[in-house]
Amino acid sequence: MIVLLPPSETKRDGGDGPPLRLEQLGNPELGPLRSALIDELVDLAADPVACRSALGLSPSQDAEIERNAALRTAPTLPAIRRYTGVLYDALDFDSLKGAQAERARARLFVGSALFGLLRADDQVPAYRLSASSKLPGQPTLAARWRPLLEPVLAKLVTENLIVDLRSGSYAALGKVPAAIRVDVLAEHPDGRRTVVTHFNKAHKGRLARALAVTRAEPDDAAAVASVARRIGMRVERSGNDLTVVVPAGPGR
C-alpha cells in the first residue's frame, strides 16, 4: 500500500543532509523536468518582482525567494520531515519508532509541484512552488507533469493499493483513476453536509498515520475504511471513494 500525501507550503528550514542530488531521488525518469524546474526557479529568484507574481508571494515572503535561489546548494532533509503544517502535525512522523517508522517510510509518498513524486526518505531542500504556480513563458505545471508522472503512478498502482490524499490541484499533476480517494465532510445537526476546509488536513493526517503504521495490508477500499474505523473515524464507502464524516462545529 502507498499513501500519497499532498505537500505543504510551509517547510522546515535547514537540514543536515548534503545538497540536492537529483540522481538519488526515486523515479529517476522524472529527473529532466525536476532539473528544468529547479533551473527556472533559481533564475526567477534573481527577479524578485517577477518571482512574487509567479509564485503568489508578497514582499514579506521574500525569504521564500531566497530559498529558491539556493535550491542546488542548500542542505536537505527527508521529504517526510521537510513538510510541516496541519496534516503533517497530525501525522506526527517523528513520534514513530521501530517497525512502525519502517512501515511508514515504505508507505508514505508525497506529491510535489517541484519533484513530482517523492519517497518519504528522499532528501530535498526547502523550496516554494505550488501546483497552481505559473512560471513565466511555460505551460501550466499540470500540463508539464502529467505526461511524465501519470505513467509512473500507473505503474505503482499495478503493484500497490494507492490511497490518494492529495488536494485537487496536486491530483491534477498526475491522476490515478484506480486509487482510493478520500473526502472529509462535516455533518450538521439538521443533516446537511458541508466540505471541511482547514481541518480537512488534520483528519487526513490522522488517517495517513493509521494507514502508515498498521500491520495489516489493506488491499481495497473496504479494508482502508476498516483501518480508519479502528481509530474512531466514521467512514462511508462508495466504490473506491471514501467519505470521512465529522460533526460540524467550532474548528470544523
PDB file of C-alpha atoms in Angstrom, residues 25-193:
ATOM      1  CA  LEU A  25      15.712  10.624  -5.739  1.00  0.00           C
ATOM      2  CA  GLY A  26      13.200   7.923  -6.530  1.00  0.00           C
ATOM      3  CA  ASN A  27      11.761   7.635 -10.054  1.00  0.00           C
ATOM      4  CA  PRO A  28      14.767   8.987 -11.959  1.00  0.00           C
ATOM      5  CA  GLU A  29      12.673   9.260 -15.132  1.00  0.00           C
ATOM      6  CA  LEU A  30      11.255  12.440 -13.553  1.00  0.00           C
ATOM      7  CA  GLY A  31      14.777  13.897 -13.329  1.00  0.00           C
ATOM      8  CA  PRO A  32      14.798  16.022 -16.515  1.00  0.00           C
ATOM      9  CA  LEU A  33      11.704  18.008 -15.512  1.00  0.00           C
ATOM     10  CA  ARG A  34      12.869  18.269 -11.910  1.00  0.00           C
ATOM     11  CA  SER A  35      16.159  19.747 -13.135  1.00  0.00           C
ATOM     12  CA  ALA A  36      14.444  22.119 -15.568  1.00  0.00           C
ATOM     13  CA  LEU A  37      12.078  23.429 -12.883  1.00  0.00           C
ATOM     14  CA  ILE A  38      14.945  23.961 -10.444  1.00  0.00           C
ATOM     15  CA  ASP A  39      16.880  25.941 -13.062  1.00  0.00           C
ATOM     16  CA  GLU A  40      13.786  28.041 -13.785  1.00  0.00           C
ATOM     17  CA  LEU A  41      13.203  28.768 -10.091  1.00  0.00           C
ATOM     18  CA  VAL A  42      16.849  29.690  -9.486  1.00  0.00           C
ATOM     19  CA  ASP A  43      16.818  32.046 -12.471  1.00  0.00           C
ATOM     20  CA  LEU A  44      13.460  33.523 -11.472  1.00  0.00           C
ATOM     21  CA  ALA A  45      14.755  34.244  -7.961  1.00  0.00           C
ATOM     22  CA  ALA A  46      17.078  36.856  -9.491  1.00  0.00           C
ATOM     23  CA  ASP A  47      13.985  38.955 -10.319  1.00  0.00           C
ATOM     24  CA  PRO A  48      12.025  39.331  -7.062  1.00  0.00           C
ATOM     25  CA  VAL A  49       9.102  41.176  -8.668  1.00  0.00           C
ATOM     26  CA  ALA A  50       8.578  38.511 -11.316  1.00  0.00           C
ATOM     27  CA  CYS A  51       9.115  35.791  -8.723  1.00  0.00           C
ATOM     28  CA  ARG A  52       6.460  37.193  -6.396  1.00  0.00           C
ATOM     29  CA  SER A  53       3.995  37.338  -9.281  1.00  0.00           C
ATOM     30  CA  ALA A  54       4.666  33.789 -10.474  1.00  0.00           C
ATOM     31  CA  LEU A  55       4.604  32.205  -7.027  1.00  0.00           C
ATOM     32  CA  GLY A  56       1.880  34.340  -5.430  1.00  0.00           C
ATOM     33  CA  LEU A  57       4.172  35.888  -2.811  1.00  0.00           C
ATOM     34  CA  SER A  58       4.117  39.223  -1.011  1.00  0.00           C
ATOM     35  CA  PRO A  59       7.259  41.278  -0.267  1.00  0.00           C
ATOM     36  CA  SER A  60       7.108  39.980   3.321  1.00  0.00           C
ATOM     37  CA  GLN A  61       7.713  36.475   1.943  1.00  0.00           C
ATOM     38  CA  ASP A  62      10.996  37.221   0.195  1.00  0.00           C
ATOM     39  CA  ALA A  63      12.666  34.560   2.324  1.00  0.00           C
ATOM     40  CA  GLU A  64      10.863  32.068   0.078  1.00  0.00           C
ATOM     41  CA  ILE A  65      12.646  33.586  -2.917  1.00  0.00           C
ATOM     42  CA  GLU A  66      15.967  33.179  -1.117  1.00  0.00           C
ATOM     43  CA  ARG A  67      15.157  29.505  -0.558  1.00  0.00           C
ATOM     44  CA  ASN A  68      14.616  29.017  -4.280  1.00  0.00           C
ATOM     45  CA  ALA A  69      17.833  30.831  -5.142  1.00  0.00           C
ATOM     46  CA  ALA A  70      19.738  28.280  -3.042  1.00  0.00           C
ATOM     47  CA  LEU A  71      17.977  25.142  -4.308  1.00  0.00           C
ATOM     48  CA  ARG A  72      21.146  23.480  -5.581  1.00  0.00           C
ATOM     49  CA  THR A  73      23.340  24.323  -2.593  1.00  0.00           C
ATOM     50  CA  ALA A  74      21.034  24.290   0.441  1.00  0.00           C
ATOM     51  CA  PRO A  75      21.091  21.431   2.973  1.00  0.00           C
ATOM     52  CA  THR A  76      18.415  18.765   2.689  1.00  0.00           C
ATOM     53  CA  LEU A  77      16.014  16.808   4.884  1.00  0.00           C
ATOM     54  CA  PRO A  78      13.971  13.675   4.196  1.00  0.00           C
ATOM     55  CA  ALA A  79      10.757  14.743   2.456  1.00  0.00           C
ATOM     56  CA  ILE A  80       8.570  13.396   5.261  1.00  0.00           C
ATOM     57  CA  ARG A  81      10.341  15.758   7.681  1.00  0.00           C
ATOM     58  CA  ARG A  82      10.670  18.724   5.318  1.00  0.00           C
ATOM     59  CA  TYR A  83       6.941  19.421   5.104  1.00  0.00           C
ATOM     60  CA  THR A  84       5.090  20.909   8.068  1.00  0.00           C
ATOM     61  CA  GLY A  85       1.586  22.172   8.790  1.00  0.00           C
ATOM     62  CA  VAL A  86      -1.746  20.739   9.884  1.00  0.00           C
ATOM     63  CA  LEU A  87      -1.639  17.408   8.015  1.00  0.00           C
ATOM     64  CA  TYR A  88       1.959  16.703   8.967  1.00  0.00           C
ATOM     65  CA  ASP A  89       1.333  17.685  12.594  1.00  0.00           C
ATOM     66  CA  ALA A  90      -1.479  15.118  12.741  1.00  0.00           C
ATOM     67  CA  LEU A  91       0.694  12.521  11.015  1.00  0.00           C
ATOM     68  CA  ASP A  92       3.469  13.197  13.581  1.00  0.00           C
ATOM     69  CA  PHE A  93       6.040  11.069  11.794  1.00  0.00           C
ATOM     70  CA  ASP A  94       8.845  11.923  14.233  1.00  0.00           C
ATOM     71  CA  SER A  95       6.993  10.149  17.057  1.00  0.00           C
ATOM     72  CA  LEU A  96       7.074   6.814  15.209  1.00  0.00           C
ATOM     73  CA  LYS A  97       9.675   4.263  16.265  1.00  0.00           C
ATOM     74  CA  GLY A  98      10.907   0.860  15.207  1.00  0.00           C
ATOM     75  CA  ALA A  99       8.706  -1.210  12.918  1.00  0.00           C
ATOM     76  CA  GLN A 100       6.051   1.496  12.723  1.00  0.00           C
ATOM     77  CA  ALA A 101       8.570   4.005  11.421  1.00  0.00           C
ATOM     78  CA  GLU A 102       9.863   1.498   8.873  1.00  0.00           C
ATOM     79  CA  ARG A 103       6.367   0.772   7.593  1.00  0.00           C
ATOM     80  CA  ALA A 104       5.668   4.493   7.358  1.00  0.00           C
ATOM     81  CA  ARG A 105       8.866   5.142   5.376  1.00  0.00           C
ATOM     82  CA  ALA A 106       7.906   2.446   2.895  1.00  0.00           C
ATOM     83  CA  ARG A 107       4.281   3.512   2.501  1.00  0.00           C
ATOM     84  CA  LEU A 108       4.333   7.321   2.565  1.00  0.00           C
ATOM     85  CA  PHE A 109       4.905   9.270  -0.640  1.00  0.00           C
ATOM     86  CA  VAL A 110       4.462  12.986  -1.309  1.00  0.00           C
ATOM     87  CA  GLY A 111       3.136  14.609  -4.475  1.00  0.00           C
ATOM     88  CA  SER A 112       5.197  17.716  -5.267  1.00  0.00           C
ATOM     89  CA  ALA A 113       4.940  20.549  -7.776  1.00  0.00           C
ATOM     90  CA  LEU A 114       8.759  20.666  -7.977  1.00  0.00           C
ATOM     91  CA  PHE A 115       9.716  16.992  -7.728  1.00  0.00           C
ATOM     92  CA  GLY A 116       6.576  15.235  -8.991  1.00  0.00           C
ATOM     93  CA  LEU A 117       6.706  12.317  -6.573  1.00  0.00           C
ATOM     94  CA  LEU A 118       8.880  11.830  -3.516  1.00  0.00           C
ATOM     95  CA  ARG A 119       9.535   8.869  -1.269  1.00  0.00           C
ATOM     96  CA  ALA A 120       9.448   9.583   2.455  1.00  0.00           C
ATOM     97  CA  ASP A 121      13.250   9.374   2.703  1.00  0.00           C
ATOM     98  CA  ASP A 122      14.107  11.359  -0.432  1.00  0.00           C
ATOM     99  CA  GLN A 123      16.386  14.211   0.630  1.00  0.00           C
ATOM    100  CA  VAL A 124      15.132  17.615  -0.540  1.00  0.00           C
ATOM    101  CA  PRO A 125      15.828  21.286   0.268  1.00  0.00           C
ATOM    102  CA  ALA A 126      13.219  23.821   1.339  1.00  0.00           C
ATOM    103  CA  TYR A 127      11.552  25.467  -1.659  1.00  0.00           C
ATOM    104  CA  ARG A 128       8.487  27.369  -2.808  1.00  0.00           C
ATOM    105  CA  LEU A 129       6.444  26.154  -5.768  1.00  0.00           C
ATOM    106  CA  SER A 130       2.737  25.340  -5.654  1.00  0.00           C
ATOM    107  CA  ALA A 131       0.735  23.277  -8.119  1.00  0.00           C
ATOM    108  CA  SER A 132      -1.130  26.428  -9.165  1.00  0.00           C
ATOM    109  CA  SER A 133       2.044  28.459  -9.802  1.00  0.00           C
ATOM    110  CA  LYS A 134       2.621  29.596 -13.395  1.00  0.00           C
ATOM    111  CA  LEU A 135       6.265  30.027 -14.337  1.00  0.00           C
ATOM    112  CA  PRO A 136       6.922  32.728 -16.961  1.00  0.00           C
ATOM    113  CA  GLY A 137       6.759  31.551 -20.551  1.00  0.00           C
ATOM    114  CA  GLN A 138       5.885  27.984 -19.604  1.00  0.00           C
ATOM    115  CA  PRO A 139       2.751  25.798 -19.761  1.00  0.00           C
ATOM    116  CA  THR A 140       0.952  25.014 -16.520  1.00  0.00           C
ATOM    117  CA  LEU A 141       2.661  22.640 -14.127  1.00  0.00           C
ATOM    118  CA  ALA A 142      -0.141  20.115 -14.668  1.00  0.00           C
ATOM    119  CA  ALA A 143       0.489  20.165 -18.423  1.00  0.00           C
ATOM    120  CA  ARG A 144       4.207  19.642 -17.843  1.00  0.00           C
ATOM    121  CA  TRP A 145       3.934  16.928 -15.183  1.00  0.00           C
ATOM    122  CA  ARG A 146       1.083  14.761 -16.460  1.00  0.00           C
ATOM    123  CA  PRO A 147       2.915  13.093 -19.386  1.00  0.00           C
ATOM    124  CA  LEU A 148       5.779  12.064 -17.085  1.00  0.00           C
ATOM    125  CA  LEU A 149       4.053  11.500 -13.767  1.00  0.00           C
ATOM    126  CA  GLU A 150       0.976   9.561 -14.840  1.00  0.00           C
ATOM    127  CA  PRO A 151       2.971   6.597 -16.270  1.00  0.00           C
ATOM    128  CA  VAL A 152       4.945   6.425 -13.003  1.00  0.00           C
ATOM    129  CA  LEU A 153       1.750   6.427 -10.942  1.00  0.00           C
ATOM    130  CA  ALA A 154       0.091   3.927 -13.286  1.00  0.00           C
ATOM    131  CA  LYS A 155       2.973   1.508 -12.735  1.00  0.00           C
ATOM    132  CA  LEU A 156       2.787   1.971  -8.967  1.00  0.00           C
ATOM    133  CA  VAL A 157      -0.935   1.267  -8.874  1.00  0.00           C
ATOM    134  CA  THR A 158      -0.441  -2.050 -10.703  1.00  0.00           C
ATOM    135  CA  GLU A 159       1.820  -3.170  -7.848  1.00  0.00           C
ATOM    136  CA  ASN A 160       0.271  -1.376  -4.844  1.00  0.00           C
ATOM    137  CA  LEU A 161      -3.014  -0.140  -3.484  1.00  0.00           C
ATOM    138  CA  ILE A 162      -2.792   3.682  -3.591  1.00  0.00           C
ATOM    139  CA  VAL A 163      -4.715   5.845  -1.140  1.00  0.00           C
ATOM    140  CA  ASP A 164      -4.681   9.314  -2.674  1.00  0.00           C
ATOM    141  CA  LEU A 165      -4.949  12.084  -0.064  1.00  0.00           C
ATOM    142  CA  ARG A 166      -3.794  14.879  -2.386  1.00  0.00           C
ATOM    143  CA  SER A 167      -5.853  18.027  -2.902  1.00  0.00           C
ATOM    144  CA  GLY A 168      -7.371  18.721  -6.319  1.00  0.00           C
ATOM    145  CA  SER A 169      -4.580  20.873  -7.724  1.00  0.00           C
ATOM    146  CA  TYR A 170      -1.925  18.300  -6.824  1.00  0.00           C
ATOM    147  CA  ALA A 171      -4.019  15.363  -8.028  1.00  0.00           C
ATOM    148  CA  ALA A 172      -4.218  17.180 -11.379  1.00  0.00           C
ATOM    149  CA  LEU A 173      -0.418  16.897 -11.754  1.00  0.00           C
ATOM    150  CA  GLY A 174      -0.824  13.156 -12.221  1.00  0.00           C
ATOM    151  CA  LYS A 175      -4.142  11.369 -11.956  1.00  0.00           C
ATOM    152  CA  VAL A 176      -4.546   7.853 -10.557  1.00  0.00           C
ATOM    153  CA  PRO A 177      -8.003   6.635 -11.624  1.00  0.00           C
ATOM    154  CA  ALA A 178      -7.694   3.363  -9.718  1.00  0.00           C
ATOM    155  CA  ALA A 179      -6.688   4.990  -6.415  1.00  0.00           C
ATOM    156  CA  ILE A 180      -8.758   5.097  -3.244  1.00  0.00           C
ATOM    157  CA  ARG A 181      -9.940   8.703  -2.859  1.00  0.00           C
ATOM    158  CA  VAL A 182     -10.840  10.318   0.460  1.00  0.00           C
ATOM    159  CA  ASP A 183     -13.078  13.325   1.182  1.00  0.00           C
ATOM    160  CA  VAL A 184     -13.933  14.857   4.550  1.00  0.00           C
ATOM    161  CA  LEU A 185     -17.422  16.266   5.167  1.00  0.00           C
ATOM    162  CA  ALA A 186     -18.909  17.962   8.228  1.00  0.00           C
ATOM    163  CA  GLU A 187     -22.404  16.842   9.229  1.00  0.00           C
ATOM    164  CA  HIS A 188     -24.686  19.471  10.792  1.00  0.00           C
ATOM    165  CA  PRO A 189     -27.466  18.740  13.314  1.00  0.00           C
ATOM    166  CA  ASP A 190     -30.080  19.151  10.555  1.00  0.00           C
ATOM    167  CA  GLY A 191     -28.317  16.531   8.432  1.00  0.00           C
ATOM    168  CA  ARG A 192     -26.696  18.925   5.991  1.00  0.00           C
ATOM    169  CA  ARG A 193     -23.150  18.107   4.983  1.00  0.00           C
TER     170      ARG A 193
END
